[in-house]
PDB file of C-alpha atoms and ligand atoms in Angstrom:
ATOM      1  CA  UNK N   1     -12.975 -12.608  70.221  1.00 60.00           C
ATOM      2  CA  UNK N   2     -16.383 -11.623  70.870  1.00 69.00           C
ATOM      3  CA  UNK N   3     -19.397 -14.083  68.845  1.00 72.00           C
ATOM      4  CA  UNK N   4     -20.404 -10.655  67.320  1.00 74.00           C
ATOM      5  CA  UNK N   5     -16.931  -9.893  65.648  1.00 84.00           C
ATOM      6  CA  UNK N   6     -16.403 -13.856  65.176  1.00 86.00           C
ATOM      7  CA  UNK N   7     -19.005 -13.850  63.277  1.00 88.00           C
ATOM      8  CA  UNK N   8     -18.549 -10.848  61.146  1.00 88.00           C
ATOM      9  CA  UNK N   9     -15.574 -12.279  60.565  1.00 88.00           C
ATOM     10  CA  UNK N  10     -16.901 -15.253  59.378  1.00 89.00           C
ATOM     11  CA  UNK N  11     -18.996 -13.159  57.147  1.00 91.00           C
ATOM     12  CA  UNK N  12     -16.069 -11.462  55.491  1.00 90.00           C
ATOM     13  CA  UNK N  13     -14.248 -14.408  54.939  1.00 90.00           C
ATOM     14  CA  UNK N  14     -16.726 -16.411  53.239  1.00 91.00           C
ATOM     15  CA  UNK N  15     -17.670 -12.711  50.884  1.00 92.00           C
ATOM     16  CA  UNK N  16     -13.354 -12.751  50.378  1.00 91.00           C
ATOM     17  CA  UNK N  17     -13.589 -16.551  48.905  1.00 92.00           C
ATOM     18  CA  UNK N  18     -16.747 -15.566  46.646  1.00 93.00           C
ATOM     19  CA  UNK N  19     -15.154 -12.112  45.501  1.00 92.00           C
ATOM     20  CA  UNK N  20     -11.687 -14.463  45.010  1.00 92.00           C
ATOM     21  CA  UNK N  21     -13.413 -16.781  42.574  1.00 92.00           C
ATOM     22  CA  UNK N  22     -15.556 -14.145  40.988  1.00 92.00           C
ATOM     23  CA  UNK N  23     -12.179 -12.948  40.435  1.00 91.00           C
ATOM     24  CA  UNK N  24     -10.882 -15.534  39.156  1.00 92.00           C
ATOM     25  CA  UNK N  25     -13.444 -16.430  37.149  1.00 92.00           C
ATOM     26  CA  UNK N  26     -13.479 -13.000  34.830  1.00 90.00           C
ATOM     27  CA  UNK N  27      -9.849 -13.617  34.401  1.00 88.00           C
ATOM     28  CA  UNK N  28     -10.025 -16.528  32.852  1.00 89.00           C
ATOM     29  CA  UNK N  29     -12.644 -15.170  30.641  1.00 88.00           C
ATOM     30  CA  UNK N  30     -10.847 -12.144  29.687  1.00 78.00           C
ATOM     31  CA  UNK N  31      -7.819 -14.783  28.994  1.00 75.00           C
ATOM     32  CA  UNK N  32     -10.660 -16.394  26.677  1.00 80.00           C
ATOM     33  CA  UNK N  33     -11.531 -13.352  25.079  1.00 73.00           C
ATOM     34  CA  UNK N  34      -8.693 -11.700  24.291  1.00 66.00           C
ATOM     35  CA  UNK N  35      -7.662 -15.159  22.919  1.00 63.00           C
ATOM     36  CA  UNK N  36     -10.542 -14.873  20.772  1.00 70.00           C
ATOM     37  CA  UNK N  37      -9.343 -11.054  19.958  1.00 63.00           C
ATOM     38  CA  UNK N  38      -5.698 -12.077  18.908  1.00 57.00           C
ATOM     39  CA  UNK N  39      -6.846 -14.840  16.420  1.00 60.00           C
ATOM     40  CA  UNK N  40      -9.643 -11.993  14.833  1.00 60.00           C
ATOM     41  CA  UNK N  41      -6.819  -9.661  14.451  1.00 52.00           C
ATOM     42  CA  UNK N  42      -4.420 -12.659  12.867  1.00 53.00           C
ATOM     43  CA  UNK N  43      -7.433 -13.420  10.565  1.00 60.00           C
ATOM     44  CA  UNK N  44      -8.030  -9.502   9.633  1.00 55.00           C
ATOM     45  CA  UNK N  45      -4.398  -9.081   8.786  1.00 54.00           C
ATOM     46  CA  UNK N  46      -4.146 -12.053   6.592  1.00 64.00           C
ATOM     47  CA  UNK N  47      -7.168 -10.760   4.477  1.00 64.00           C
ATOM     48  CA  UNK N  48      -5.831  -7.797   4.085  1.00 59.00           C
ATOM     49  CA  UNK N  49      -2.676  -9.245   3.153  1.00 63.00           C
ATOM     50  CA  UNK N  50      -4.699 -10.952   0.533  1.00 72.00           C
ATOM     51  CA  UNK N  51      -6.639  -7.824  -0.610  1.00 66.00           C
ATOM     52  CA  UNK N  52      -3.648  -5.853  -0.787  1.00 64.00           C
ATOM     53  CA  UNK N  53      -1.422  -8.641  -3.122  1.00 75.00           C
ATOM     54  CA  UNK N  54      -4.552  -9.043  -4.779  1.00 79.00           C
ATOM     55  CA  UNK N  55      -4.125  -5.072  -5.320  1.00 73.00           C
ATOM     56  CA  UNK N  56      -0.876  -5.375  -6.584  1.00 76.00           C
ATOM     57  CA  UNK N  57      -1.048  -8.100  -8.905  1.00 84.00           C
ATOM     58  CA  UNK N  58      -4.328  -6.552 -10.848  1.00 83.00           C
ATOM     59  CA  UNK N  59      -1.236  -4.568 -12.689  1.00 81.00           C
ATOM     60  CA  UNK N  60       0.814  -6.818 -13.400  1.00 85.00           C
ATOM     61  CA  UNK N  61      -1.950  -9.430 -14.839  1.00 89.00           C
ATOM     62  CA  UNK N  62      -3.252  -6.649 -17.239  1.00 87.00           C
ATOM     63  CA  UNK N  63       0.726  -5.856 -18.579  1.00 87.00           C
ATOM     64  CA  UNK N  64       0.917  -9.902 -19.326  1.00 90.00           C
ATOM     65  CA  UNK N  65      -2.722  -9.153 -21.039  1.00 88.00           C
ATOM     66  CA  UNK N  66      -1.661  -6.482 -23.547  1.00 89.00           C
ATOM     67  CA  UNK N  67       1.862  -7.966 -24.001  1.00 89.00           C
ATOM     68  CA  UNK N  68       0.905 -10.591 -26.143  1.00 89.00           C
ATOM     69  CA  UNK N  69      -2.145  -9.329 -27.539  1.00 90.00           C
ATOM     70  CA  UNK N  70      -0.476  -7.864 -30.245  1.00 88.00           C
ATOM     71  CA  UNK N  71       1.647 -11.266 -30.451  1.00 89.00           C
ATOM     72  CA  UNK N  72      -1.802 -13.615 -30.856  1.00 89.00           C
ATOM     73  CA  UNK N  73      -3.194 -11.354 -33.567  1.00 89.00           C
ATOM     74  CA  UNK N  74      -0.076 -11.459 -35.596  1.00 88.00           C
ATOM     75  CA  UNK N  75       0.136 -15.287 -34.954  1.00 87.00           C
ATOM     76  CA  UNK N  76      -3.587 -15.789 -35.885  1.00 89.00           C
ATOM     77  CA  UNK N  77      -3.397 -13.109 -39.037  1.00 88.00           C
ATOM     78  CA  UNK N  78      -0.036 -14.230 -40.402  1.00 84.00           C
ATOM     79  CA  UNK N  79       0.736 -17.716 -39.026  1.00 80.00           C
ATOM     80  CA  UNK N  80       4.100 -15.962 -38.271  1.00 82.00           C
ATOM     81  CA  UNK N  81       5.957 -14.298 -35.296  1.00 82.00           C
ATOM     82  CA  UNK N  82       8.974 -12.435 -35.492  1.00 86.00           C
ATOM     83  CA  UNK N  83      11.266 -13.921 -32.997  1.00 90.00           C
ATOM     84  CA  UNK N  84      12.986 -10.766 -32.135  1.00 92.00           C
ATOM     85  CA  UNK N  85       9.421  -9.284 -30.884  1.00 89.00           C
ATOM     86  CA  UNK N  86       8.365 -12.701 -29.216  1.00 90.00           C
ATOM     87  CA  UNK N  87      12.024 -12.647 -27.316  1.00 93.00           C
ATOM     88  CA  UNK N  88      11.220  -9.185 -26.268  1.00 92.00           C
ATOM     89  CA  UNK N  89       8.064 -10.251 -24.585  1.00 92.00           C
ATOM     90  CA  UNK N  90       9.215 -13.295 -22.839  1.00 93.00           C
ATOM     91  CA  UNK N  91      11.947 -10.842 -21.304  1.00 92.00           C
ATOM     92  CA  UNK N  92       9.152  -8.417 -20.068  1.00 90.00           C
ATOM     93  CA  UNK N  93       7.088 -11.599 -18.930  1.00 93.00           C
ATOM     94  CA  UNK N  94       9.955 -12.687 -16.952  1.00 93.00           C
ATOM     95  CA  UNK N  95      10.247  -9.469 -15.348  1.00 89.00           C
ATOM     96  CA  UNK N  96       6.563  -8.902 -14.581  1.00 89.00           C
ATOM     97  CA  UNK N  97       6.211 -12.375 -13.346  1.00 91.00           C
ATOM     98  CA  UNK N  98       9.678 -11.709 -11.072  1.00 88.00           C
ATOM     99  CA  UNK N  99       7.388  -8.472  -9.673  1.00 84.00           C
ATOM    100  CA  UNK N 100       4.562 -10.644  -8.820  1.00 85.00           C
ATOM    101  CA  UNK N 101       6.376 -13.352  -7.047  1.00 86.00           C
ATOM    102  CA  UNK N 102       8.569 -10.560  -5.302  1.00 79.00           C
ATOM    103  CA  UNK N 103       5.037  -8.979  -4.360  1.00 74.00           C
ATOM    104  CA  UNK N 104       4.180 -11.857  -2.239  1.00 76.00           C
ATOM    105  CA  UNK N 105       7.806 -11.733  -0.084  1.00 72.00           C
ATOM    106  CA  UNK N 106       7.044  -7.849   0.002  1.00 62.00           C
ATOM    107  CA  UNK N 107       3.814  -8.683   1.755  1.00 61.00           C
ATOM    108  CA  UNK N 108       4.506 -11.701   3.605  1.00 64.00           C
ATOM    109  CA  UNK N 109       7.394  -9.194   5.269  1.00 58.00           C
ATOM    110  CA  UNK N 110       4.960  -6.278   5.230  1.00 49.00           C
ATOM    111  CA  UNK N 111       2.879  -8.200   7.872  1.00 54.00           C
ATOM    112  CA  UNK N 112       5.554  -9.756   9.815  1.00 56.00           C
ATOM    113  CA  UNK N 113       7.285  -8.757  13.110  1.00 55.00           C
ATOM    114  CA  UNK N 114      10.901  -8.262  10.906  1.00 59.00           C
ATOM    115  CA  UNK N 115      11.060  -6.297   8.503  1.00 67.00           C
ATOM    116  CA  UNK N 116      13.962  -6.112   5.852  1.00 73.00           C
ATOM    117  CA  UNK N 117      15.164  -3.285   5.333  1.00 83.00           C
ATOM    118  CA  UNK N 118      17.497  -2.019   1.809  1.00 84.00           C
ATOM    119  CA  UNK N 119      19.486   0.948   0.971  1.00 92.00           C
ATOM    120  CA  UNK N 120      18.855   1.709  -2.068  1.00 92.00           C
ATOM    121  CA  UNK N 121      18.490   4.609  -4.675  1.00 94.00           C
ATOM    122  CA  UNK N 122      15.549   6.471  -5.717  1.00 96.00           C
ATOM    123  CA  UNK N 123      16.409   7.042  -9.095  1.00 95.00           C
ATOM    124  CA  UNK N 124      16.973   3.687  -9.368  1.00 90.00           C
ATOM    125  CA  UNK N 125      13.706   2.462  -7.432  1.00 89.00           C
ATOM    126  CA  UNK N 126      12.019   4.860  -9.635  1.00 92.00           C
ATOM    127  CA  UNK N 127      12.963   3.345 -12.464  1.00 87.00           C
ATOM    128  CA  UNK N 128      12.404   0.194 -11.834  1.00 78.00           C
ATOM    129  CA  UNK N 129       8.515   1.154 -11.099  1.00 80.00           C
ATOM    130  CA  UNK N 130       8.309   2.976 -14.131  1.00 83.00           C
ATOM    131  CA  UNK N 131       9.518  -0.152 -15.714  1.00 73.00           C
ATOM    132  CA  UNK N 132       6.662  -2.449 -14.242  1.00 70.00           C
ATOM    133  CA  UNK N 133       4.015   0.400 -15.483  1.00 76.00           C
ATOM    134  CA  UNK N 134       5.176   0.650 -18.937  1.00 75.00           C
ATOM    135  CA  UNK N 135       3.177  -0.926 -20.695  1.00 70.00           C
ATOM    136  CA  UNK N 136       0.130   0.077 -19.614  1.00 73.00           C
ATOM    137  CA  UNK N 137       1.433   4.006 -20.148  1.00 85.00           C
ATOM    138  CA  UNK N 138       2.697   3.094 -23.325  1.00 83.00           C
ATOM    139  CA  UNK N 139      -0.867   1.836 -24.637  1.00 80.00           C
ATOM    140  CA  UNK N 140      -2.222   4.871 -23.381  1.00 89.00           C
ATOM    141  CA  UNK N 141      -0.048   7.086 -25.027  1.00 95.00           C
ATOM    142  CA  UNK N 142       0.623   8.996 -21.636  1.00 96.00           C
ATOM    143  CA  UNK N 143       3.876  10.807 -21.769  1.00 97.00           C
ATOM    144  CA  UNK N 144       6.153  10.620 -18.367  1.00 97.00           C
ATOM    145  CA  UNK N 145       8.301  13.474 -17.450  1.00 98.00           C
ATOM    146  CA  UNK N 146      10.896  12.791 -14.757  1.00 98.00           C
ATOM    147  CA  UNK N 147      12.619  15.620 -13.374  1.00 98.00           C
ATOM    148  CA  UNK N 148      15.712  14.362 -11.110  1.00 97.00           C
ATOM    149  CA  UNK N 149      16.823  17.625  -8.905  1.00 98.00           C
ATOM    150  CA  UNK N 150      18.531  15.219  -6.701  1.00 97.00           C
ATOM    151  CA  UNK N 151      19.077  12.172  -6.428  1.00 97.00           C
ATOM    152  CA  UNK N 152      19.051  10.884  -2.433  1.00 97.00           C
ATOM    153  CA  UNK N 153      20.483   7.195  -1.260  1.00 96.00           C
ATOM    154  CA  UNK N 154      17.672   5.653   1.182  1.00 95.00           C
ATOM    155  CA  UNK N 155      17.590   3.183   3.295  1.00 93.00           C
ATOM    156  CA  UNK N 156      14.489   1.150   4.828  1.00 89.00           C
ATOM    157  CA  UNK N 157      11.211  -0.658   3.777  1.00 82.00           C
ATOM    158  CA  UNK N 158      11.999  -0.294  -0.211  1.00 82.00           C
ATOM    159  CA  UNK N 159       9.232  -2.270  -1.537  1.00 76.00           C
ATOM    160  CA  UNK N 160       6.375  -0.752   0.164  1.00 79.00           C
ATOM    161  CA  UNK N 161       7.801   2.750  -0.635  1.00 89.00           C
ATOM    162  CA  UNK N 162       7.545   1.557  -4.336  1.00 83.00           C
ATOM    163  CA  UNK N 163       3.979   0.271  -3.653  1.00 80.00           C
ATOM    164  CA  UNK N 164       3.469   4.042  -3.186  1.00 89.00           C
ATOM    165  CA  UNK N 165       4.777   5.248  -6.510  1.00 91.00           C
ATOM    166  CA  UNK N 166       2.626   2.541  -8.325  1.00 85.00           C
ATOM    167  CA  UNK N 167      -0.598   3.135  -6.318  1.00 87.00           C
ATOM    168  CA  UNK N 168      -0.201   7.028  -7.288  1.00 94.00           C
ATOM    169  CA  UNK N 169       0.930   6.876 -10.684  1.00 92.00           C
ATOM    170  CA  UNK N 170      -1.560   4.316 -11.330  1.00 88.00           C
ATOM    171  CA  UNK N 171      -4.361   6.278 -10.249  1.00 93.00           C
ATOM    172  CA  UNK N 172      -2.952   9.106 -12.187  1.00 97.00           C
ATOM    173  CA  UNK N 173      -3.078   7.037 -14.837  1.00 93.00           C
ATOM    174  CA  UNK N 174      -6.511   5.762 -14.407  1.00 92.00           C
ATOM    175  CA  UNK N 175      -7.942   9.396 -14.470  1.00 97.00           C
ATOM    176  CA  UNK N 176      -6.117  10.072 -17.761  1.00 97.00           C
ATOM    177  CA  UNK N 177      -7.966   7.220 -19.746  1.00 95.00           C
ATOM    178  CA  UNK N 178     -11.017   7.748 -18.088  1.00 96.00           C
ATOM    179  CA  UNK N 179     -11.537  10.949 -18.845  1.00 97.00           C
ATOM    180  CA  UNK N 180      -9.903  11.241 -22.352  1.00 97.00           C
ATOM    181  CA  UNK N 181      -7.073  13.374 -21.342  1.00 98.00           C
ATOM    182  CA  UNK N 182      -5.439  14.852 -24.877  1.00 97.00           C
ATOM    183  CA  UNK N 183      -1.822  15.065 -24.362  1.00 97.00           C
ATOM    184  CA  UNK N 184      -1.778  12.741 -21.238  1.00 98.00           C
ATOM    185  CA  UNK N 185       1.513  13.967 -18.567  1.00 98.00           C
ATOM    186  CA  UNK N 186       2.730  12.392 -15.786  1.00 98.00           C
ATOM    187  CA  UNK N 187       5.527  14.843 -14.228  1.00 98.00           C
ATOM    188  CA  UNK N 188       7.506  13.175 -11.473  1.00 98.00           C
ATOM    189  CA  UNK N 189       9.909  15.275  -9.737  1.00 98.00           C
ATOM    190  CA  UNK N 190      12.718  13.870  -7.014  1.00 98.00           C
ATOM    191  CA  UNK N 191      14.171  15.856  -4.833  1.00 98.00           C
ATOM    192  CA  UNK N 192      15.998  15.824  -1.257  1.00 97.00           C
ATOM    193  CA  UNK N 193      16.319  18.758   1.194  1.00 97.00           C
ATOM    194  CA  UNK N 194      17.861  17.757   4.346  1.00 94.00           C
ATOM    195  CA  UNK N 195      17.359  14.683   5.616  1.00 93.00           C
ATOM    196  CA  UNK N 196      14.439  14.427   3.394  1.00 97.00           C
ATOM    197  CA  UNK N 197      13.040  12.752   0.096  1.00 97.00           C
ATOM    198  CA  UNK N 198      10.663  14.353  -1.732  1.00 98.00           C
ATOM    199  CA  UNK N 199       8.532  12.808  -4.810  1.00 98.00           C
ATOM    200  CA  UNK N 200       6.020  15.234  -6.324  1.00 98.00           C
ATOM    201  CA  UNK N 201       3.974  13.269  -8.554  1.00 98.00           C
ATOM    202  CA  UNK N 202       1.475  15.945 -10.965  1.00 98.00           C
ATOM    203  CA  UNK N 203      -1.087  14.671 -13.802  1.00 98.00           C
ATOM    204  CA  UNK N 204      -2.739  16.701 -15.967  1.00 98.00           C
ATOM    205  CA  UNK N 205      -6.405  14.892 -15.754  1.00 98.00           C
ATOM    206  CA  UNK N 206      -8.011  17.613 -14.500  1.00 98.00           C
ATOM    207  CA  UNK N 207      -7.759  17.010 -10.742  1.00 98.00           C
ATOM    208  CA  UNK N 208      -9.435  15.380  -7.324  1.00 97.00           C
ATOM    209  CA  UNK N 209     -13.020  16.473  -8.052  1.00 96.00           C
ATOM    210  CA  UNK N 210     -14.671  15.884  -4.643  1.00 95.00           C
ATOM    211  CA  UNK N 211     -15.875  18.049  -2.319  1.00 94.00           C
ATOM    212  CA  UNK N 212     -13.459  17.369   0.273  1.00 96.00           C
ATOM    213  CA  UNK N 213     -10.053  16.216  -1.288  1.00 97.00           C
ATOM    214  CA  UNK N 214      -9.135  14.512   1.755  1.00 96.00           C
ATOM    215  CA  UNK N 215     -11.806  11.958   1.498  1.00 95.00           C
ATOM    216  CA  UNK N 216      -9.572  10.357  -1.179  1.00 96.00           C
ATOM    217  CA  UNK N 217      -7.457   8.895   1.647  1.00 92.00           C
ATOM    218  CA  UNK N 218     -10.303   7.323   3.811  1.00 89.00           C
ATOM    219  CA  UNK N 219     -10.319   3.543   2.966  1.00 82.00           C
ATOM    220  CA  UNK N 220     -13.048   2.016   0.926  1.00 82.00           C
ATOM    221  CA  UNK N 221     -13.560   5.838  -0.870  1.00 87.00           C
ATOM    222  CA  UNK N 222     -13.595   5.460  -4.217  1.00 90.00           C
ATOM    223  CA  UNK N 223     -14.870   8.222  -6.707  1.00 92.00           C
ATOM    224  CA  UNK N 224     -15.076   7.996 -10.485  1.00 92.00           C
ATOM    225  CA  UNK N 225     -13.944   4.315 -11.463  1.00 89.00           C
ATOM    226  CA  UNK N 226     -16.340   1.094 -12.095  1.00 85.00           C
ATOM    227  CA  UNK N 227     -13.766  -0.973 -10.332  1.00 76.00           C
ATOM    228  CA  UNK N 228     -11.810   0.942  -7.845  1.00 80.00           C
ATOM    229  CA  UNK N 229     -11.858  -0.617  -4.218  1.00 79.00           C
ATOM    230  CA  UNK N 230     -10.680   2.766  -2.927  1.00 83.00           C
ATOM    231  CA  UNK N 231      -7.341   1.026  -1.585  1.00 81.00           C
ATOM    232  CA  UNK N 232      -4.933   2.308  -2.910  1.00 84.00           C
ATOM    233  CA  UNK N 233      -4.285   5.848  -0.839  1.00 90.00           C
ATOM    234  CA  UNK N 234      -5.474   4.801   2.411  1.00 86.00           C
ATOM    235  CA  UNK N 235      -2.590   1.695   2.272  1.00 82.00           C
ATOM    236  CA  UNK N 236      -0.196   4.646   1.079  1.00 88.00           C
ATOM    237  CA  UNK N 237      -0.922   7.027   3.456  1.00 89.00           C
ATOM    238  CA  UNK N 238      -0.546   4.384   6.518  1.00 84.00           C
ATOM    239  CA  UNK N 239       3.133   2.931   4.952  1.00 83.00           C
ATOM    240  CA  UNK N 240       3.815   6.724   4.399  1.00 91.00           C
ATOM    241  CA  UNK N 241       2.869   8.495   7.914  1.00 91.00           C
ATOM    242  CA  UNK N 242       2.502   5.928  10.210  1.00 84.00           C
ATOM    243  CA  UNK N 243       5.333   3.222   8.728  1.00 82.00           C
ATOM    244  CA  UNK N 244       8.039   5.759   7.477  1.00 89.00           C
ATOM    245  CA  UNK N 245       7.083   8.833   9.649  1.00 92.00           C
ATOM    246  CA  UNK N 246       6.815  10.811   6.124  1.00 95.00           C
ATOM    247  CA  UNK N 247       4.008  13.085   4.997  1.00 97.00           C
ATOM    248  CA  UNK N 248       1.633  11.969   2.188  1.00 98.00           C
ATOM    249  CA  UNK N 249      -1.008  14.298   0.987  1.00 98.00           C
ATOM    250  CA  UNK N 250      -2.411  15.938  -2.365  1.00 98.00           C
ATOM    251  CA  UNK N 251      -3.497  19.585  -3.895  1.00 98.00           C
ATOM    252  CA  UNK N 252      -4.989  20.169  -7.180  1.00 98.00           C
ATOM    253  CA  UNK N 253      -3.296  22.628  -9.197  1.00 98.00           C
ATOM    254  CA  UNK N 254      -4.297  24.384 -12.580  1.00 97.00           C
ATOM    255  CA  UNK N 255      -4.227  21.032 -14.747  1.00 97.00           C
ATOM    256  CA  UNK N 256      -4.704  17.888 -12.512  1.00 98.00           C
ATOM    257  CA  UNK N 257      -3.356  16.592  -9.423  1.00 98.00           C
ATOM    258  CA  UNK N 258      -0.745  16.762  -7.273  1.00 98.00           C
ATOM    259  CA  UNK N 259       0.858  14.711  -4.349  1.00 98.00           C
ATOM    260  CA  UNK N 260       3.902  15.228  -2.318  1.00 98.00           C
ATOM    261  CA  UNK N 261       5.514  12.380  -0.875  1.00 98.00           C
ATOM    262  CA  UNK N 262       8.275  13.939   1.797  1.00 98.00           C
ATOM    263  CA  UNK N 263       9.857  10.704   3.898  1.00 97.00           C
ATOM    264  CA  UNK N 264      12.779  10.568   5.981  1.00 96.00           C
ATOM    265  CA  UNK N 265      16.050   9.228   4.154  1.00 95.00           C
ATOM    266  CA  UNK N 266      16.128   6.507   6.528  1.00 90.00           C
ATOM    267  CA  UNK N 267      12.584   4.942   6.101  1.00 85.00           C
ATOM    268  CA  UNK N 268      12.530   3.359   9.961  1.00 73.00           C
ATOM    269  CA  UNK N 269       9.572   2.332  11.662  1.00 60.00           C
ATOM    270  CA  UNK N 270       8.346   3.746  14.392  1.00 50.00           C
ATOM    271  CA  UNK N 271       6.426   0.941  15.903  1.00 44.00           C
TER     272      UNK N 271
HETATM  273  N1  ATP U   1      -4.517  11.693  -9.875  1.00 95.26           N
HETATM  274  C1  ATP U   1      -5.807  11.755  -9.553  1.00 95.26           C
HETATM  275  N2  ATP U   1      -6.651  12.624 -10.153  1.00 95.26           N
HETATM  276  C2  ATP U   1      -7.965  12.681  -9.825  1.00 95.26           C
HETATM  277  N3  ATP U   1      -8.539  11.900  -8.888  1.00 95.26           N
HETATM  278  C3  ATP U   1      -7.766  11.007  -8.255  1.00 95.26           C
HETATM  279  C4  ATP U   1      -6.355  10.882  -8.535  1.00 95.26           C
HETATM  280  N4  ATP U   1      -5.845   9.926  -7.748  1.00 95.26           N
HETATM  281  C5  ATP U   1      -6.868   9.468  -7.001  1.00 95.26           C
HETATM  282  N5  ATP U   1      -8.025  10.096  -7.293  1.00 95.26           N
HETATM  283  C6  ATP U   1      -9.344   9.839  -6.684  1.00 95.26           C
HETATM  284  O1  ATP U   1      -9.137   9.252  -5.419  1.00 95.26           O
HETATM  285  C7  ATP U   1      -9.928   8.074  -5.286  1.00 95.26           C
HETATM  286  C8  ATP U   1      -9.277   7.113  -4.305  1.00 95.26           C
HETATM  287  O2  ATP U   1      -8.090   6.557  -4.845  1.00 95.26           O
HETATM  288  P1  ATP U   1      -7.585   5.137  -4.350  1.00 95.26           P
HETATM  289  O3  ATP U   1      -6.351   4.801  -5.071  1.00 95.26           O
HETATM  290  O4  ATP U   1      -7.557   5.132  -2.864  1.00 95.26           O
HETATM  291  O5  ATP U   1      -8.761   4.157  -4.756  1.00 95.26           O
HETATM  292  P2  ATP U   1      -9.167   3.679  -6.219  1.00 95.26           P
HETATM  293  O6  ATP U   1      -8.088   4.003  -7.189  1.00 95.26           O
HETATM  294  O7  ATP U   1     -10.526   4.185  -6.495  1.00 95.26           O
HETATM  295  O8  ATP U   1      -9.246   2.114  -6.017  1.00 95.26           O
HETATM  296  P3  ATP U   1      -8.008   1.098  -5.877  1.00 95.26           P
HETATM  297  O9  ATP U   1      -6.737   1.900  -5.884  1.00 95.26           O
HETATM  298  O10 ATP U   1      -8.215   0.425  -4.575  1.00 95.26           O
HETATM  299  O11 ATP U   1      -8.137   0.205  -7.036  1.00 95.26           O
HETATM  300  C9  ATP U   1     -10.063   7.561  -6.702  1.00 95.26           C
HETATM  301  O12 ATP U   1     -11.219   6.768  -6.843  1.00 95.26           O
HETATM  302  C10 ATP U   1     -10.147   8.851  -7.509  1.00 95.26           C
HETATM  303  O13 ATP U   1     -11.457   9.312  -7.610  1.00 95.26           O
HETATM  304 MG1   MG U   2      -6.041   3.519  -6.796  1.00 95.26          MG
END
């Protein structure tokens, strides 16, 4: 070999070792920051995991509230309470506490890897939401229409597609007392075409009155309410559209709201 090439050899050698550990080196520190990345992410999820049971238990906690309201003024008025009533609300305090623990499973599997997965009815599911609100649409005096066309078997993430119903009949709700609805409605209407489900949910409060309706869904929107953290539809959109493949989305008609829910039977997830 001639000094000339020797030497450029040399040259490239020694720029090969320096490129080699430069190489080296930003691989470690991408290792380091996506490290850094994956335990951001772990700590995101778990707060929303808190926000959301957080969510879900404001519901419940108010139920307990006005359940034995009624109960303590009796007891302080008449230094009496009729068993019968006081067995009745220990039943529904069982139940709504049962809710709140199973709330906490829900969400511990919503964020994890494996998800269970139920058949189950959505009659029955229906019910057993319109069981947890009860109270709270009883105090109201809202009336509930439910309209069963047909009545589909389903079978998937069960809990989070009841997180759904509550999120939207609560709001419905919501919009009713705050805006002194007379003759408050909630219509819910089940139905299956297909391979479908379909839940309309319709209110008569008067409707979404924002400029753009779709806003509703963007998280942290909230319009209206002193205490809304604008929640609620953004979570039920993503379980909806991106969780169950379904379609999730709201018109206002003459008298109030209205939002489809159309899902798959089979409520798989796609990711
Ligand atoms: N049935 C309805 N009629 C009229 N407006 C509604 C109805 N449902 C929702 N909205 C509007 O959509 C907004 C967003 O709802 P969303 O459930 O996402 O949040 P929020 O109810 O304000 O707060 P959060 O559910 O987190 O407590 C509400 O603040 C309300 O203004
Ligand atoms: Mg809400």
């Amino acid at each position: 070999m001639r000094q000339t090439n020797l030497d450029e050899f040399l040259q490239l050698e020694e720029k090969n070792k320096k490129l080699e550990s430069k190489f080296k080196e930003e691989v470690r520190k991408n290792q380091e920051k996506e490290k850094v990345l994956v335990e951001q992410n772990k700590m995101a999820s778990m707060g929303e995991m808190l926000s959301s049971i957080a969510h879900q238990w404001r519901q419940p906690l108010m139920e307990i509230n006005s359940l034995f309201i009624p109960i303590e003024a009796k007891a302080k008025l008449e230094n009496t309470v009729n068993k019968k009533e006081l067995l009745t609300a220990i039943e529904k305090l069982n139940e709504i506490t049962n809710y709140m623990s199973n709330t906490i499973n829900d969400f511990r599997n919503f964020f994890s890897a494996n998800k269970q997965k139920h058949k189950f009815n959505l009659s029955t599911q229906l019910n057993s939401v319109m069981n947890i609100l009860s109270t709270s649409l009883k105090e109201n005096n809202i009336n509930i229409e439910i309209v069963v066309k047909k009545n589909p078997e389903m079978y998937g993430l069960k809990s989070e597609y009841s997180q759904v119903l509550i999120n939207i009949i609560n709001n419905a709700r919501e919009m009713l007392v705050l805006r002194k609805i007379k003759n408050p409605l909630i219509k819910i209407t089940i139905d299956k075409k297909d391979d479908t489900a379909i839940v309309l949910i319709e209110d008569n409060a008067g409707g979404v009155k924002i400029t753009n309706i779709q806003d509703i869904f963007k998280p942290f929107l909230t319009f209206e309410k002193s205490n809304g953290t604008g929640v609620g539809l953004f979570m039920s959109k993503v379980i909806i559209e991106k969780n169950m493949n379904g379609y999730l989305d709201v018109e206002n008609l003459q008298h109030g709201a209205l939002f489809t829910i159309i899902t798959p039977l089979n409520l798989i997830k796609n990711n």
